[in-house]
Amino acid sequence: MNRKWLYECVDFVRRGIVQQEPPEWQGINLDFAVGKISGGSRESWHSVLFDSENMSGIPARARVDGSRLSEILKVLKHDEIGMAIVENCLQIKAGTTEFNLPLLEGATGIALEVSADSCKIELRGDQFLEAWNAVAWAAKPNAANYVLSCVGVFVEKIKDRLQALFVSTDGRRLAVCGADCVGNVPKDSKAATGLLLAKRIGNATPFIGPNDRGFLLLSKASTFFDIVRTDVARFRIESPSPAGKFPDWRSVEPKTSPSIQGIFEAQELASGLRAASVTADNETRRVNLSFNDEENLLVASCVGVGTSKIRIAYEAMTASRLEGLGLNTDYASDSVKPLSGKIEVQAWAREKPILFRESERILPKWVLLMPLA
């Protein structure tokens, strides 16, 4: 068996294991008889599915400590390894090197229900990664409201095409990114919703290539995420849907025309916000934004450990001014970071949110940030 291939499979499966879980959840199942390597936790089960026809001469099934198996495969230098069951252990041999791992008992999967409202969509790897990286940072890890640890996926049928909106929020920031997809939505609905646990899917993104195919099966009861590659048939993540309702993000989506609207170069806006943050107060991290349409300048200023005043040029699209819009400078920088090219900034008043949007992108890609008092 190829060591590098097995190491990659084991590495993917291990990312679903939670160290805080009991010992029976710490193992990895090697099921070469049916072509499956799996393991995980009660909140996320990872599997690699592959063709088992060429798996002769190795154990049909074994369950061992995932962490130790990964370390063994990492330290071995040979490309090809042999495996066998010897005296209730999985024996791994490469050249003159031999390891023996005791076989374990434990979990072999989680029981998930696929409800009738399920929706299956397909995206290219690069489409999924762009949408995921644009929003996942705004999810709140370990939130008391478990749903805020998730990325919501809203699939909408617009005329004859499907669009998947990836959405996340921590209560102060709202990030949205759309991607074209193919698939289906339930016949009695124009939209479908699924929740992806940000931390678990995030652990799997290094395994997604731009030309891979991603499949999402979304329902109220569970979600299945498959990454299809040519060398190892399919990476899969299965998760029960978190209890609770995703925030009604559409209710805070701006519906009126902004008083301030301007176009910025993404790099200039990002570097200006970073520069202003150098003197920001350590507690509030406040930066004040002042828009001047006559001079086409945004002034970002901070008063804290010293003062800063950074002038950033922009193309004004409205003839108005706005003084002293206060933002958390770290949140503002995070909001701009996923955006590229030209950024459209929209603002309404000092006490209302500010919106950052990729202006040249047809599908939605924007961040809404709440101001400081």
CSV table of C-alpha atoms in Angstrom, one decimal, residues 46-179:
chain,number,residue,atom,x,y,z
A,46,HIS,CA,-15.0,12.0,8.5
A,47,SER,CA,-14.7,9.3,5.8
A,48,VAL,CA,-12.5,8.6,2.8
A,49,LEU,CA,-14.3,6.3,0.3
A,50,PHE,CA,-12.2,4.6,-2.4
A,51,ASP,CA,-12.1,1.6,-4.8
A,52,SER,CA,-11.3,-1.6,-2.8
A,53,GLU,CA,-10.6,-3.8,-5.8
A,54,ASN,CA,-6.8,-3.5,-5.5
A,55,MET,CA,-6.7,-3.9,-1.7
A,56,SER,CA,-5.8,-7.6,-1.7
A,57,GLY,CA,-3.2,-8.8,0.8
A,58,ILE,CA,-4.0,-6.4,3.6
A,59,PRO,CA,-6.4,-6.7,6.6
A,60,ALA,CA,-10.1,-6.4,5.7
A,61,ARG,CA,-10.8,-4.4,8.9
A,62,ALA,CA,-9.0,-2.8,11.8
A,63,ARG,CA,-9.5,0.0,14.3
A,64,VAL,CA,-6.5,1.7,15.9
A,65,ASP,CA,-5.4,4.8,17.6
A,66,GLY,CA,-5.6,7.5,14.9
A,67,SER,CA,-2.9,9.8,16.3
A,68,ARG,CA,-0.3,7.0,16.6
A,69,LEU,CA,-1.1,5.6,13.2
A,70,SER,CA,-0.6,9.1,11.7
A,71,GLU,CA,2.8,9.5,13.5
A,72,ILE,CA,4.0,6.1,12.2
A,73,LEU,CA,3.1,6.9,8.6
A,74,LYS,CA,4.8,10.2,9.0
A,75,VAL,CA,8.2,8.8,10.2
A,76,LEU,CA,8.4,5.9,7.7
A,77,LYS,CA,10.6,6.7,4.7
A,78,HIS,CA,9.5,3.9,2.3
A,79,ASP,CA,6.7,4.7,-0.2
A,80,GLU,CA,5.2,1.2,0.0
A,81,ILE,CA,4.2,-0.4,3.3
A,82,GLY,CA,2.7,-3.8,4.3
A,83,MET,CA,0.0,-4.4,6.9
A,84,ALA,CA,-1.3,-7.5,8.7
A,85,ILE,CA,-3.2,-8.5,11.8
A,86,VAL,CA,-0.8,-10.2,14.3
A,87,GLU,CA,-1.8,-11.2,17.8
A,88,ASN,CA,-4.6,-8.6,18.1
A,89,CYS,CA,-2.5,-5.8,16.7
A,90,LEU,CA,-2.2,-4.0,13.4
A,91,GLN,CA,1.3,-4.7,12.2
A,92,ILE,CA,2.8,-2.1,9.8
A,93,LYS,CA,6.1,-3.0,8.1
A,94,ALA,CA,8.4,-1.0,5.7
A,95,GLY,CA,11.8,-2.5,4.9
A,96,THR,CA,13.3,-3.6,8.2
A,97,THR,CA,11.1,-1.3,10.3
A,98,GLU,CA,8.1,-2.8,12.1
A,99,PHE,CA,5.3,-1.2,14.2
A,100,ASN,CA,2.5,-3.0,16.1
A,101,LEU,CA,-0.6,-1.0,17.2
A,102,PRO,CA,-3.2,-2.7,19.4
A,103,LEU,CA,-6.7,-3.1,17.9
A,104,LEU,CA,-9.4,-1.0,19.6
A,105,GLU,CA,-13.1,-1.2,20.1
A,106,GLY,CA,-15.2,1.9,19.6
A,107,ALA,CA,-17.5,4.0,17.5
A,108,THR,CA,-17.8,3.1,13.8
A,109,GLY,CA,-20.0,6.0,12.7
A,110,ILE,CA,-23.0,8.2,13.6
A,111,ALA,CA,-26.6,7.6,12.7
A,112,LEU,CA,-27.9,10.5,10.6
A,113,GLU,CA,-31.3,11.1,9.1
A,114,VAL,CA,-31.7,12.6,5.6
A,115,SER,CA,-35.0,14.4,5.8
A,116,ALA,CA,-37.5,14.9,2.9
A,117,ASP,CA,-36.6,18.5,2.6
A,118,SER,CA,-33.0,17.7,1.5
A,119,CYS,CA,-31.3,19.6,-1.3
A,120,LYS,CA,-28.2,18.4,-3.2
A,121,ILE,CA,-25.9,20.9,-5.0
A,122,GLU,CA,-22.5,20.7,-6.7
A,123,LEU,CA,-19.8,23.3,-6.9
A,124,ARG,CA,-16.2,23.3,-8.2
A,125,GLY,CA,-13.5,23.3,-5.6
A,126,ASP,CA,-12.4,26.9,-6.4
A,127,GLN,CA,-16.0,28.1,-6.1
A,128,PHE,CA,-16.5,26.5,-2.7
A,129,LEU,CA,-13.1,27.8,-1.4
A,130,GLU,CA,-13.8,31.4,-2.5
A,131,ALA,CA,-17.2,31.4,-0.9
A,132,TRP,CA,-16.0,29.6,2.3
A,133,ASN,CA,-13.0,31.9,2.8
A,134,ALA,CA,-15.1,34.9,2.2
A,135,VAL,CA,-17.5,34.2,5.2
A,136,ALA,CA,-16.2,31.5,7.6
A,137,TRP,CA,-13.9,34.0,9.5
A,138,ALA,CA,-17.1,35.7,10.8
A,139,ALA,CA,-18.5,32.6,12.5
A,140,LYS,CA,-17.9,32.7,16.2
A,141,PRO,CA,-16.1,29.6,17.5
A,142,ASN,CA,-17.5,28.0,20.7
A,143,ALA,CA,-20.4,30.4,20.8
A,144,ALA,CA,-23.0,29.9,23.5
A,145,ASN,CA,-25.5,30.0,20.7
A,146,TYR,CA,-24.2,27.0,18.8
A,147,VAL,CA,-25.7,28.1,15.5
A,148,LEU,CA,-23.3,31.1,15.5
A,149,SER,CA,-20.4,28.6,15.1
A,150,CYS,CA,-21.9,27.6,11.7
A,151,VAL,CA,-21.9,28.9,8.2
A,152,GLY,CA,-25.4,28.9,6.8
A,153,VAL,CA,-26.0,27.8,3.2
A,154,PHE,CA,-29.1,29.2,1.4
A,155,VAL,CA,-29.8,27.7,-2.0
A,156,GLU,CA,-32.1,29.8,-4.1
A,157,LYS,CA,-33.6,29.2,-7.5
A,158,ILE,CA,-33.4,32.4,-9.6
A,159,LYS,CA,-35.2,31.8,-12.9
A,160,ASP,CA,-33.4,28.9,-14.5
A,161,ARG,CA,-30.3,28.8,-12.3
A,162,LEU,CA,-29.3,28.0,-8.8
A,163,GLN,CA,-27.3,30.2,-6.4
A,164,ALA,CA,-25.8,29.1,-3.1
A,165,LEU,CA,-25.4,31.9,-0.6
A,166,PHE,CA,-22.8,31.2,2.1
A,167,VAL,CA,-23.6,33.3,5.3
A,168,SER,CA,-22.0,33.7,8.7
A,169,THR,CA,-22.3,36.1,11.6
A,170,ASP,CA,-21.2,36.6,15.1
A,171,GLY,CA,-23.7,39.3,15.9
A,172,ARG,CA,-21.5,42.2,15.0
A,173,ARG,CA,-20.3,41.2,11.6
A,174,LEU,CA,-22.3,39.6,8.8
A,175,ALA,CA,-20.5,38.1,5.8
A,176,VAL,CA,-22.3,36.9,2.6
A,177,CYS,CA,-20.9,35.3,-0.6
A,178,GLY,CA,-22.8,33.8,-3.5
A,179,ALA,CA,-21.7,31.0,-5.8
